[in-house]
Structure formats: structure tokens, C-alpha cells
Amino acid sequence: VGCSRHVFPHPGDWPAHVHQTGYWFLDEPAWTPPSELSAFLESGPAPVYVGFGSIGTASQAEATTRLVVEACQRAGQRAVLATGWHGMSGSLALPPGMLRIESAPHAWLFPRMAAVVHHGGAGTTAAGLRAGVPTLVIPHGNDQFAWGRRIFELGAGPRPIPRRRLTAINLAGALTALRAPELRASAAELGQRIRAEDGLTEAARIILGTLS
């Protein structure tokens, strides 16, 4: 099972042949950010990342982007908006204090953010938790609700907001909640524990052990 025991503890009733290794991270060896992104990060306080990956439809992208922009303005929050596939608009003009990107390696970007806001996919959730910054999940379906609830239970982020209930007002409130010192401390401690794991090496050790 490629999940950290610090996120979901190892159940006591699992048989001995079921192993929980920790997350399996395979990072790119090096990545050079675009100059526009570097300049934006250096121009002010750490922003919040907002992105929904492959979740969303092109017909809703502009409305979603307007909602996110309004929420960030209400909260006085700088932000990096990741358009992904169809999650947000790639053409809508953004106000000062916001930057649009298509994508960036989470391992590089997330540690430079004040917090991350996303759909709650398993991989994006793992990357955000490893970065040690607070997370807000906007679940759209499936396992995303479980990840969002678990982050809230761990004290690493505010209560998730289901996409169908997302408004500029409640998102603005959640963005403000992400600044709470207790959330930042819990997220930082959890990130440190996850970074101390080496799920890939442990998984390889278990697999190779079956061959001996």
C-alpha cells in the first residue's frame, strides 16, 4: 500500500503479507521554472496554489476561475492558478497578485507555497502533505472526499468544501483559515514525518524479498 502510515494508520487487522510502505514519490531530477513564475514568487509573500488537475470541464472553466479570483481578492491572497486540463480558464485576465500557469512539478512548487488548494486527488494530496504546507481540498467525487476529510482530521487543513457547494464567500473564508498558525504547525510536522519515509525503497525491498 503506497500511503503513509502518518496519514492513514496501519490497521491492526491486516495480515502479515500486507505492507504499508509510505508514499511512492518519483520526482523529476531537475526543473527550471519560467522566469515569470520565479519573478512572481520573489515579488511578495508566498502565494496559495489553486489547481484542479484533470478535473473539470471546459464549459465551466471561466466561471470557476472567476469564483477563485473573487475569493482570493476577498481574502487578500496572492495566488498561483494552475489551469491543468480543463479546471480553469487559460485566457481570462487576472488581477495583480495572481499568476496563471499551465502546470509545474508539485515537488518544486508546493514547498514554495503558503498553502495548496486542489481537488484532492491521491497524488496531489500526497505532494501537498509532503511539502508541509496546509491543504484545502475541494472534492469533486470518488476518493477525493476521503482525502479531504482525513486532512481535516489531521489538523493539516480546514474542512473540505465539496465542489457543488463552492462559492467565492466560503472559499475566501477557507483561504483565511489556511493562515492559522495551528494548521501551519500541524502541516509542517506531518510533512517532516512523510519526508522521513522512503516508500519506493521499502516497496522494492519487499518485492525483492519475495524472490529470495
XYZ file of N, CA, C and O in Angstrom:
848
model
N 0.854 -1.178 0.000
C 0.000 0.000 0.000
C 0.897 1.238 0.000
O 1.652 1.460 0.945
N 0.812 2.047 -1.054
C 1.683 3.211 -1.188
C 1.103 4.448 -0.539
O 0.850 5.457 -1.208
N 0.878 4.396 0.754
C 0.344 5.535 1.507
C 1.066 5.615 2.845
O 1.422 4.586 3.426
N 1.271 6.810 3.335
C 1.968 6.984 4.607
C 1.107 6.531 5.779
O -0.094 6.830 5.839
N 1.724 5.865 6.714
C 1.019 5.467 7.940
C 0.705 6.686 8.802
O -0.114 6.601 9.720
N 1.366 7.802 8.534
C 1.081 9.020 9.282
C -0.193 9.697 8.779
O -0.715 10.602 9.449
N -0.671 9.279 7.626
C -1.927 9.805 7.082
C -3.071 8.853 7.413
O -4.062 9.248 8.018
N -2.933 7.603 7.025
C -3.869 6.561 7.421
C -3.088 5.503 8.184
O -2.279 4.786 7.585
N -3.266 5.385 9.494
C -2.510 4.406 10.283
C -2.730 2.987 9.772
O -3.789 2.652 9.242
N -1.708 2.154 9.963
C -1.759 0.753 9.549
C -2.801 0.019 10.392
O -2.659 -0.071 11.606
N -3.859 -0.516 9.779
C -4.891 -1.211 10.566
C -4.336 -2.460 11.245
O -3.557 -3.216 10.661
N -4.739 -2.675 12.462
C -4.224 -3.809 13.220
C -4.703 -5.158 12.740
O -4.120 -6.186 13.107
N -5.762 -5.191 11.923
C -6.295 -6.482 11.485
C -5.793 -6.900 10.106
O -6.244 -7.898 9.550
N -4.830 -6.153 9.529
C -4.267 -6.571 8.249
C -3.367 -7.782 8.444
O -2.604 -7.842 9.420
N -3.386 -8.739 7.524
C -2.483 -9.892 7.640
C -1.038 -9.482 7.402
O -0.750 -8.396 6.873
N -0.114 -10.358 7.781
C 1.314 -10.030 7.755
C 1.844 -9.750 6.357
O 2.844 -9.048 6.198
N 1.184 -10.294 5.332
C 1.709 -10.105 3.972
C 1.239 -8.797 3.327
O 1.594 -8.515 2.184
N 0.465 -8.002 4.046
C 0.037 -6.700 3.538
C 0.920 -5.629 4.170
O 0.967 -5.502 5.391
N 1.614 -4.877 3.332
C 2.604 -3.907 3.806
C 2.173 -2.484 3.446
O 1.646 -2.239 2.361
N 2.428 -1.570 4.346
C 2.206 -0.146 4.092
C 3.568 0.529 4.066
O 4.238 0.665 5.086
N 3.994 0.938 2.889
C 5.387 1.349 2.696
C 5.640 2.826 2.901
O 6.784 3.235 3.091
N 4.604 3.643 2.827
C 4.814 5.078 2.667
C 4.602 5.435 1.210
O 4.521 4.565 0.337
N 4.492 6.733 0.925
C 4.210 7.175 -0.441
C 5.346 6.816 -1.402
O 6.508 6.727 -0.999
N 4.995 6.648 -2.665
C 5.974 6.363 -3.723
C 6.156 7.636 -4.548
O 5.380 7.928 -5.452
N 7.171 8.396 -4.231
C 7.454 9.629 -4.968
C 8.559 9.371 -5.992
O 9.590 8.797 -5.658
N 8.320 9.801 -7.218
C 9.338 9.711 -8.264
C 9.451 11.094 -8.889
O 8.707 11.453 -9.797
N 10.372 11.885 -8.370
C 10.491 13.283 -8.784
C 11.370 13.435 -10.011
O 12.268 12.625 -10.269
N 11.108 14.510 -10.758
C 11.982 14.856 -11.870
C 13.345 15.263 -11.309
O 13.444 15.897 -10.253
N 14.432 14.905 -11.998
C 15.764 15.203 -11.457
C 16.050 16.699 -11.309
O 16.738 17.123 -10.405
N 15.510 17.500 -12.223
C 15.740 18.950 -12.141
C 14.654 19.654 -12.943
O 14.134 19.099 -13.918
N 14.311 20.852 -12.512
C 13.307 21.629 -13.248
C 13.620 23.099 -13.089
O 13.852 23.583 -11.975
N 13.650 23.806 -14.203
C 13.907 25.243 -14.187
C 12.595 25.976 -14.413
O 11.966 25.802 -15.468
N 12.148 26.765 -13.466
C 10.857 27.446 -13.625
C 10.940 28.553 -14.675
O 12.015 29.133 -14.904
N 9.828 28.872 -15.302
C 9.793 30.026 -16.198
C 10.144 31.296 -15.433
O 9.866 31.415 -14.242
N 10.749 32.237 -16.118
C 11.173 33.474 -15.457
C 9.990 34.220 -14.855
O 10.117 34.855 -13.799
N 8.833 34.143 -15.497
C 7.648 34.831 -14.975
C 7.240 34.262 -13.618
O 6.871 35.012 -12.708
N 7.325 32.943 -13.470
C 6.977 32.311 -12.196
C 7.989 32.681 -11.121
O 7.608 33.026 -9.989
N 9.271 32.616 -11.447
C 10.305 32.985 -10.474
C 10.138 34.425 -10.002
O 10.219 34.720 -8.807
N 9.877 35.332 -10.962
C 9.717 36.740 -10.613
C 8.500 36.949 -9.730
O 8.536 37.740 -8.769
N 7.412 36.238 -10.019
C 6.200 36.381 -9.207
C 6.450 35.911 -7.785
O 6.039 36.575 -6.818
N 7.117 34.779 -7.614
C 7.374 34.254 -6.275
C 8.257 35.193 -5.469
O 8.122 35.294 -4.244
N 9.151 35.881 -6.143
C 10.077 36.785 -5.461
C 9.477 38.164 -5.193
O 10.061 38.956 -4.438
N 8.312 38.433 -5.778
C 7.760 39.790 -5.711
C 6.895 40.063 -4.489
O 6.418 41.190 -4.314
N 6.674 39.038 -3.652
C 5.821 39.251 -2.490
C 5.750 38.025 -1.612
O 6.516 37.074 -1.797
N 4.824 38.028 -0.658
C 4.675 36.864 0.238
C 4.332 35.604 -0.543
O 3.825 35.669 -1.663
N 4.605 34.473 0.063
C 4.304 33.196 -0.585
C 2.827 33.134 -0.948
O 1.959 33.415 -0.116
N 2.510 32.758 -2.181
C 1.112 32.672 -2.602
C 0.496 31.329 -2.254
O 1.171 30.415 -1.763
N -0.781 31.209 -2.526
C -1.502 29.945 -2.414
C -1.615 29.345 -3.811
O -1.864 30.061 -4.786
N -1.424 28.052 -3.905
C -1.638 27.337 -5.161
C -3.101 26.919 -5.248
O -3.669 26.403 -4.281
N -3.711 27.149 -6.405
C -5.072 26.681 -6.660
C -5.082 25.965 -8.006
O -4.743 26.556 -9.034
N -5.434 24.692 -7.994
C -5.493 23.935 -9.240
C -6.320 22.681 -9.062
O -6.354 22.109 -7.966
N -6.968 22.259 -10.146
C -7.848 21.093 -10.081
C -7.437 19.994 -11.058
O -8.225 19.090 -11.338
N -6.209 20.062 -11.555
C -5.660 19.000 -12.385
C -6.516 18.676 -13.586
O -6.877 19.563 -14.365
N -6.876 17.411 -13.718
C -7.678 16.967 -14.864
C -9.172 17.052 -14.585
O -9.981 16.668 -15.432
N -9.539 17.531 -13.396
C -10.942 17.603 -13.015
C -11.559 18.895 -13.540
O -10.965 19.967 -13.441
N -12.768 18.798 -14.068
C -13.464 19.980 -14.550
C -13.790 19.861 -16.028
O -13.339 18.941 -16.707
N -14.575 20.803 -16.513
C -14.953 20.825 -17.916
C -14.651 22.192 -18.499
O -14.669 23.205 -17.794
N -14.381 22.212 -19.789
C -14.054 23.472 -20.452
C -15.194 24.485 -20.336
O -14.960 25.694 -20.238
N -16.444 24.000 -20.336
C -17.586 24.905 -20.276
C -17.692 25.631 -18.941
O -18.308 26.701 -18.851
N -17.093 25.062 -17.879
C -17.164 25.667 -16.552
C -15.871 26.369 -16.145
O -15.804 26.957 -15.067
N -14.855 26.292 -16.999
C -13.531 26.782 -16.614
C -13.528 28.269 -16.293
O -12.930 28.708 -15.303
N -14.200 29.068 -17.108
C -14.185 30.507 -16.873
C -14.927 30.862 -15.593
O -14.458 31.689 -14.803
N -16.085 30.227 -15.365
C -16.846 30.512 -14.145
C -16.061 30.098 -12.912
O -16.062 30.815 -11.895
N -15.380 28.958 -12.982
C -14.568 28.514 -11.849
C -13.443 29.497 -11.578
O -13.151 29.836 -10.422
N -12.816 29.977 -12.640
C -11.713 30.927 -12.476
C -12.200 32.220 -11.852
O -11.553 32.783 -10.952
N -13.337 32.712 -12.307
C -13.890 33.947 -11.727
C -14.190 33.760 -10.236
O -13.935 34.655 -9.427
N -14.716 32.600 -9.886
C -15.013 32.308 -8.475
C -13.734 32.329 -7.651
O -13.688 32.938 -6.573
N -12.693 31.675 -8.155
C -11.432 31.606 -7.422
C -10.809 32.990 -7.293
O -10.307 33.372 -6.220
N -10.832 33.760 -8.369
C -10.263 35.111 -8.332
C -10.998 35.975 -7.303
O -10.371 36.682 -6.502
N -12.316 35.910 -7.310
C -13.088 36.704 -6.340
C -12.758 36.291 -4.913
O -12.599 37.136 -4.023
N -12.646 34.986 -4.686
C -12.336 34.507 -3.336
C -10.964 34.997 -2.883
O -10.798 35.425 -1.733
N -9.983 34.926 -3.760
C -8.634 35.394 -3.410
C -8.636 36.884 -3.114
O -7.964 37.346 -2.179
N -9.388 37.657 -3.885
C -9.462 39.092 -3.633
C -10.145 39.383 -2.302
O -9.711 40.260 -1.554
N -11.203 38.658 -1.990
C -11.880 38.847 -0.710
C -10.943 38.538 0.461
O -10.994 39.209 1.508
N -10.096 37.508 0.279
C -9.191 37.089 1.351
C -7.872 37.861 1.334
O -7.035 37.658 2.226
N -7.664 38.719 0.335
C -6.401 39.435 0.217
C -5.228 38.493 0.005
O -4.151 38.674 0.590
N -5.423 37.492 -0.853
C -4.470 36.399 -1.006
C -3.818 36.386 -2.388
O -4.500 36.364 -3.403
N -2.495 36.420 -2.424
C -1.776 36.159 -3.671
C -1.970 34.695 -4.060
O -2.097 33.831 -3.186
N -1.968 34.414 -5.359
C -2.253 33.043 -5.774
C -1.587 32.695 -7.083
O -1.390 33.547 -7.954
N -1.227 31.429 -7.208
C -0.806 30.817 -8.465
C -1.937 29.915 -8.898
O -2.304 28.972 -8.177
N -2.518 30.191 -10.064
C -3.638 29.405 -10.574
C -3.123 28.477 -11.669
O -2.567 28.937 -12.672
N -3.313 27.182 -11.466
C -2.883 26.187 -12.444
C -4.082 25.768 -13.280
O -5.054 25.225 -12.744
N -4.019 25.993 -14.585
C -5.170 25.699 -15.439
C -5.381 24.201 -15.617
O -6.509 23.751 -15.788
N -4.300 23.394 -15.590
C -4.447 21.962 -15.791
C -5.046 21.656 -17.153
O -4.780 22.352 -18.134
N -5.905 20.640 -17.187
C -6.544 20.266 -18.444
C -7.711 21.203 -18.736
O -7.708 21.934 -19.701
N -8.745 21.160 -17.895
C -9.927 21.991 -18.115
C -10.385 22.684 -16.845
O -11.453 23.301 -16.838
N -9.606 22.607 -15.778
C -10.081 23.087 -14.492
C -10.355 24.568 -14.427
O -11.334 25.002 -13.818
N -9.476 25.377 -15.070
C -9.659 26.823 -15.049
C -9.268 27.412 -16.391
O -8.550 26.803 -17.184
N -9.726 28.621 -16.599
C -9.541 29.284 -17.884
C -8.076 29.647 -18.124
O -7.378 30.096 -17.215
N -7.645 29.479 -19.367
C -6.294 29.874 -19.736
C -6.232 31.229 -20.384
O -5.163 31.668 -20.812
N -7.373 31.928 -20.493
C -7.393 33.207 -21.205
C -7.966 34.363 -20.400
O -7.735 35.521 -20.734
N -8.712 34.086 -19.342
C -9.326 35.151 -18.550
C -8.252 36.031 -17.922
O -7.299 35.531 -17.323
N -8.397 37.340 -18.062
C -7.426 38.272 -17.492
C -7.443 38.178 -15.966
O -8.514 38.111 -15.351
N -6.251 38.168 -15.364
C -6.132 38.068 -13.913
C -5.705 39.402 -13.321
O -4.930 40.137 -13.935
N -6.167 39.713 -12.115
C -5.769 40.956 -11.461
C -4.351 40.850 -10.916
O -3.765 39.756 -10.870
N -3.770 41.963 -10.470
C -2.448 41.915 -9.846
C -2.454 40.977 -8.637
O -3.470 40.836 -7.947
N -1.326 40.327 -8.397
C -1.225 39.418 -7.274
C -1.623 38.007 -7.606
O -1.661 37.148 -6.718
N -1.919 37.736 -8.878
C -2.271 36.385 -9.298
C -1.519 36.053 -10.581
O -1.371 36.897 -11.473
N -1.057 34.816 -10.656
C -0.315 34.352 -11.824
C -0.918 33.044 -12.302
O -1.216 32.158 -11.498
N -1.067 32.924 -13.616
C -1.590 31.694 -14.191
C -0.440 30.876 -14.772
O 0.440 31.407 -15.452
N -0.439 29.580 -14.481
C 0.487 28.652 -15.104
C -0.323 27.465 -15.621
O -1.447 27.234 -15.173
N 0.245 26.727 -16.560
C -0.434 25.515 -17.010
C -0.195 24.393 -16.013
O -1.128 23.715 -15.577
N 1.060 24.221 -15.629
C 1.418 23.207 -14.640
C 2.850 23.458 -14.201
O 3.576 24.242 -14.813
N 3.249 22.777 -13.144
C 4.630 22.814 -12.644
C 4.801 21.592 -11.760
O 3.825 21.116 -11.161
N 6.001 21.057 -11.646
C 6.208 19.895 -10.773
C 5.814 20.223 -9.331
O 6.298 21.196 -8.753
N 4.947 19.419 -8.779
C 4.488 19.672 -7.415
C 5.641 19.658 -6.412
O 5.627 20.415 -5.436
N 6.616 18.793 -6.629
C 7.736 18.698 -5.692
C 8.522 19.993 -5.647
O 9.119 20.337 -4.611
N 8.550 20.734 -6.741
C 9.255 22.024 -6.779
C 8.363 23.141 -6.272
O 8.780 23.990 -5.483
N 7.109 23.145 -6.733
C 6.236 24.286 -6.494
C 5.646 24.321 -5.094
O 5.651 25.369 -4.431
N 5.134 23.207 -4.603
C 4.365 23.225 -3.363
C 5.151 23.704 -2.146
O 4.600 24.427 -1.309
N 6.428 23.342 -1.966
C 7.150 23.863 -0.801
C 7.310 25.384 -0.820
O 7.602 25.988 0.219
N 7.108 26.004 -1.960
C 7.237 27.451 -2.090
C 5.907 28.169 -1.903
O 5.847 29.395 -2.009
N 4.848 27.403 -1.657
C 3.513 27.976 -1.471
C 3.201 28.159 0.016
O 3.739 27.466 0.874
N 2.286 29.087 0.309
C 1.801 29.250 1.677
C 0.799 28.158 2.015
O 0.656 27.767 3.178
N 0.099 27.648 1.003
C -0.888 26.582 1.156
C -1.241 26.087 -0.229
O -0.902 26.724 -1.242
N -1.927 24.951 -0.287
C -2.354 24.413 -1.581
C -3.846 24.116 -1.527
O -4.359 23.612 -0.525
N -4.529 24.443 -2.608
C -5.967 24.213 -2.749
C -6.150 23.378 -4.009
O -5.736 23.792 -5.096
N -6.759 22.222 -3.873
C -6.888 21.342 -5.036
C -8.065 20.388 -4.867
O -8.782 20.427 -3.857
N -8.248 19.518 -5.848
C -9.409 18.627 -5.915
C -9.309 17.422 -4.986
O -10.307 16.735 -4.761
N -8.134 17.128 -4.471
C -7.992 16.011 -3.553
C -7.660 14.692 -4.211
O -7.930 13.630 -3.643
N -7.065 14.733 -5.405
C -6.557 13.504 -5.994
C -5.463 12.918 -5.116
O -4.759 13.648 -4.404
N -5.299 11.602 -5.156
C -4.351 10.944 -4.254
C -2.935 11.473 -4.426
O -2.225 11.732 -3.448
N -2.491 11.636 -5.673
C -1.129 12.089 -5.914
C -0.906 13.533 -5.502
O 0.117 13.870 -4.890
N -1.840 14.403 -5.842
C -1.720 15.814 -5.469
C -1.778 15.975 -3.952
O -1.039 16.776 -3.371
N -2.641 15.206 -3.310
C -2.726 15.245 -1.850
C -1.397 14.834 -1.219
O -0.904 15.489 -0.295
N -0.804 13.752 -1.712
C 0.474 13.285 -1.177
C 1.550 14.346 -1.338
O 2.339 14.602 -0.413
N 1.598 14.987 -2.499
C 2.616 16.013 -2.749
C 2.434 17.208 -1.825
O 3.408 17.771 -1.315
N 1.193 17.613 -1.603
C 0.940 18.734 -0.710
C 1.300 18.424 0.720
O 1.880 19.257 1.427
N 0.967 17.215 1.169
C 1.303 16.834 2.538
C 2.807 16.746 2.729
O 3.335 17.168 3.756
N 3.510 16.197 1.744
C 4.968 16.118 1.862
C 5.603 17.501 1.917
O 6.612 17.703 2.617
N 5.020 18.458 1.226
C 5.564 19.816 1.232
C 5.460 20.473 2.597
O 6.166 21.441 2.882
N 4.551 19.974 3.438
C 4.434 20.512 4.786
C 3.697 21.827 4.872
O 3.912 22.602 5.810
N 2.817 22.092 3.898
C 2.010 23.319 3.929
C 0.543 22.929 4.069
O 0.141 21.838 3.675
N -0.282 23.803 4.636
C -1.698 23.473 4.811
C -2.389 23.201 3.474
O -2.015 23.762 2.439
N -3.408 22.362 3.527
C -4.134 21.942 2.333
C -5.626 22.162 2.509
O -6.181 21.856 3.563
N -6.257 22.685 1.467
C -7.711 22.722 1.388
C -8.131 21.875 0.198
O -7.677 22.107 -0.920
N -8.970 20.895 0.443
C -9.454 20.029 -0.632
C -10.855 20.468 -1.056
O -11.719 20.708 -0.214
N -11.029 20.553 -2.377
C -12.332 20.813 -2.978
C -12.727 19.530 -3.702
O -12.500 19.376 -4.904
N -13.279 18.543 -2.999
C -13.549 17.246 -3.635
C -14.657 17.340 -4.669
O -15.671 18.003 -4.465
N -14.416 16.658 -5.803
C -15.406 16.585 -6.877
C -16.113 15.224 -6.888
O -17.236 15.116 -7.354
N -15.421 14.163 -6.414
C -16.017 12.839 -6.417
C -15.045 11.782 -5.938
O -13.873 12.058 -5.665
N -15.549 10.552 -5.835
C -14.742 9.370 -5.532
C -13.941 9.519 -4.240
O -14.437 10.019 -3.241
N -12.660 9.100 -4.256
C -11.846 9.078 -3.045
C -11.434 10.471 -2.567
O -10.874 10.614 -1.489
N -11.697 11.498 -3.381
C -11.302 12.854 -3.003
C -11.958 13.293 -1.693
O -11.361 14.048 -0.915
N -13.153 12.809 -1.427
C -13.832 13.164 -0.179
C -13.091 12.572 1.027
O -12.984 13.207 2.068
N -12.574 11.349 0.860
C -11.835 10.715 1.961
C -10.540 11.462 2.253
O -10.182 11.679 3.415
N -9.821 11.853 1.210
C -8.570 12.596 1.425
C -8.842 13.939 2.092
O -8.128 14.356 3.002
N -9.878 14.627 1.640
C -10.205 15.924 2.239
C -10.585 15.803 3.694
O -10.152 16.607 4.535
N -11.397 14.787 4.012
C -11.793 14.588 5.404
C -10.595 14.243 6.271
O -10.468 14.729 7.404
N -9.686 13.423 5.734
C -8.536 12.995 6.527
C -7.595 14.169 6.807
O -7.046 14.279 7.915
N -7.387 15.032 5.856
C -6.555 16.216 6.071
C -7.145 17.081 7.183
O -6.424 17.585 8.061
N -8.457 17.230 7.172
C -9.121 17.999 8.231
C -8.938 17.318 9.584
O -8.624 17.976 10.589
N -9.102 16.002 9.627
C -8.953 15.256 10.880
C -7.536 15.351 11.432
O -7.330 15.368 12.648
N -6.553 15.432 10.544
C -5.155 15.530 10.967
C -4.755 16.941 11.374
O -3.633 17.158 11.845
N -5.635 17.892 11.176
C -5.331 19.274 11.524
C -4.420 19.954 10.536
O -3.834 20.997 10.838
N -4.301 19.381 9.330
C -3.414 19.951 8.316
C -4.148 20.854 7.335
O -3.552 21.335 6.370
N -5.424 21.080 7.580
C -6.198 21.949 6.709
C -7.609 22.122 7.234
O -8.053 21.378 8.120
N -8.340 23.095 6.697
C -9.719 23.311 7.127
C -10.652 22.242 6.555
O -10.250 21.413 5.742
N -11.886 22.281 6.975
C -12.881 21.320 6.498
C -13.012 21.437 4.978
O -13.080 22.553 4.435
N -13.035 20.322 4.246
C -13.151 20.395 2.787
C -14.476 21.011 2.348
O -15.478 20.949 3.080
N -14.469 21.577 1.150
C -15.673 22.173 0.574
C -16.013 21.404 -0.705
O -15.284 21.506 -1.695
N -17.061 20.604 -0.728
C -17.437 19.905 -1.955
C -17.640 20.895 -3.104
O -18.146 22.003 -2.897
N -17.237 20.500 -4.291
C -17.295 21.409 -5.436
C -18.701 21.961 -5.648
O -18.852 23.144 -5.993
N -19.718 21.143 -5.463
C -21.081 21.604 -5.715
C -21.520 22.678 -4.716
O -22.525 23.372 -4.958
N -20.782 22.810 -3.612
C -21.131 23.817 -2.605
C -20.130 24.977 -2.579
O -20.210 25.846 -1.706
N -19.211 24.997 -3.522
C -18.159 26.013 -3.519
C -18.711 27.355 -3.975
O -19.353 27.467 -5.029
N -18.438 28.388 -3.177
C -18.776 29.762 -3.533
C -17.559 30.633 -3.257
O -16.628 30.234 -2.536
N -17.578 31.831 -3.793
C -16.479 32.756 -3.530
C -16.391 33.088 -2.051
O -15.293 33.249 -1.499
N -17.530 33.159 -1.391
C -17.544 33.541 0.019
C -16.965 32.430 0.892
O -16.101 32.684 1.748
N -17.424 31.174 0.692
C -16.881 30.139 1.576
C -15.440 29.779 1.219
O -14.662 29.376 2.093
N -15.046 29.957 -0.040
C -13.644 29.741 -0.388
C -12.767 30.821 0.234
O -11.674 30.530 0.736
N -13.235 32.059 0.230
C -12.481 33.142 0.870
C -12.283 32.859 2.351
O -11.199 33.082 2.913
N -13.325 32.353 3.001
C -13.194 32.012 4.414
C -12.181 30.914 4.647
O -11.404 30.957 5.610
N -12.173 29.923 3.760
C -11.214 28.831 3.900
C -9.790 29.303 3.634
O -8.842 28.853 4.294
N -9.623 30.196 2.668
C -8.292 30.751 2.405
C -7.761 31.490 3.629
O -6.567 31.414 3.947
N -8.629 32.201 4.311
C -8.226 32.883 5.541
C -7.877 31.865 6.624
O -6.879 32.015 7.351
N -8.667 30.792 6.714
C -8.413 29.753 7.724
C -7.074 29.061 7.498
O -6.433 28.607 8.458
N -6.646 28.966 6.255
C -5.372 28.309 5.947
C -4.178 29.015 6.588
O -3.101 28.425 6.704
N -4.344 30.265 6.990
C -3.242 31.027 7.591
C -3.090 30.741 9.084
O -2.125 31.208 9.703
N -4.007 30.009 9.674
C -3.982 29.776 11.122
C -2.674 29.118 11.540
O -2.246 28.134 10.929
N -2.015 29.622 12.571
C -0.727 29.065 12.999
C -0.799 27.586 13.348
O 0.130 26.831 13.076
N -1.923 27.147 13.944
C -2.026 25.745 14.336
C -2.085 24.825 13.108
O -1.533 23.724 13.122
N -2.742 25.274 12.046
C -2.764 24.479 10.815
C -1.371 24.407 10.201
O -0.935 23.348 9.740
N -0.698 25.532 10.177
C 0.647 25.562 9.594
C 1.596 24.662 10.378
O 2.411 23.947 9.799
N 1.474 24.672 11.711
C 2.351 23.839 12.533
C 2.059 22.358 12.319
O 2.983 21.544 12.185
N 0.781 21.991 12.275
C 0.420 20.586 12.071
C 0.860 20.097 10.698
O 1.377 18.986 10.559
N 0.647 20.922 9.687
C 1.049 20.539 8.336
C 2.564 20.397 8.226
O 3.064 19.466 7.581
N 3.300 21.300 8.871
C 4.754 21.228 8.825
C 5.271 19.964 9.504
O 6.185 19.293 8.990
N 4.689 19.606 10.639
C 5.118 18.403 11.349
C 4.789 17.143 10.545
O 5.611 16.222 10.447
N 3.600 17.097 9.956
C 3.221 15.951 9.143
C 4.129 15.826 7.925
O 4.561 14.718 7.565
N 4.446 16.949 7.293
C 5.342 16.917 6.150
C 6.713 16.376 6.509
O 7.317 15.614 5.735
N 7.212 16.748 7.671
C 8.512 16.257 8.115
C 8.489 14.746 8.292
O 9.431 14.045 7.900
N 7.421 14.210 8.850
C 7.311 12.759 9.041
C 7.234 12.024 7.702
O 7.848 10.963 7.522
N 6.477 12.585 6.776
C 6.343 11.940 5.466
C 7.667 11.976 4.708
O 8.049 10.993 4.049
N 8.388 13.085 4.803
C 9.674 13.177 4.103
C 10.703 12.213 4.668
O 11.673 11.857 3.984
N 10.511 11.794 5.914
C 11.451 10.849 6.529
C 11.226 9.427 6.041
O 12.079 8.555 6.245
N 10.089 9.171 5.393
C 9.816 7.852 4.839
C 10.449 7.711 3.455
O 10.735 8.703 2.786
N 10.646 6.481 3.032
C 11.162 6.204 1.683
C 10.356 5.036 1.124
O 10.788 3.895 1.118
N 9.132 5.359 0.683
C 8.217 4.329 0.250
C 8.698 3.522 -0.929
O 8.474 2.303 -0.998
N 9.378 4.173 -1.879
C 9.871 3.454 -3.053
C 10.900 2.390 -2.666
O 10.829 1.241 -3.110
N 11.860 2.780 -1.838
C 12.890 1.831 -1.421
C 12.291 0.693 -0.608
O 12.657 -0.476 -0.783
N 11.344 1.014 0.258
C 10.720 -0.026 1.082
C 9.898 -0.977 0.215
O 9.949 -2.204 0.418
N 9.181 -0.456 -0.774
C 8.419 -1.315 -1.665
C 9.344 -2.238 -2.463
O 9.068 -3.418 -2.619
N 10.445 -1.681 -2.956
C 11.407 -2.506 -3.703
C 11.992 -3.593 -2.810
O 12.180 -4.728 -3.251
N 12.276 -3.227 -1.556
C 12.841 -4.225 -0.632
C 11.876 -5.384 -0.408
O 12.265 -6.563 -0.430
N 10.609 -5.060 -0.240
C 9.585 -6.096 -0.016
C 9.443 -6.981 -1.252
O 9.402 -8.213 -1.160
N 9.382 -6.366 -2.417
C 9.210 -7.133 -3.659
C 10.415 -8.039 -3.913
O 10.272 -9.233 -4.215
N 11.612 -7.490 -3.754
C 12.810 -8.303 -3.976
C 12.923 -9.405 -2.933
O 13.438 -10.491 -3.225
N 12.392 -9.155 -1.736
C 12.435 -10.157 -0.690
C 11.615 -11.391 -1.016
O 11.903 -12.490 -0.513
N 10.588 -11.217 -1.841
C 9.770 -12.373 -2.226
C 10.520 -13.294 -3.189
O 10.099 -14.437 -3.406
N 11.593 -12.791 -3.788
C 12.340 -13.586 -4.772
C 13.435 -14.427 -4.141
O 14.028 -15.283 -4.805
N 13.754 -14.150 -2.883
C 14.861 -14.846 -2.235
C 14.376 -16.097 -1.509
O 13.194 -16.282 -1.282
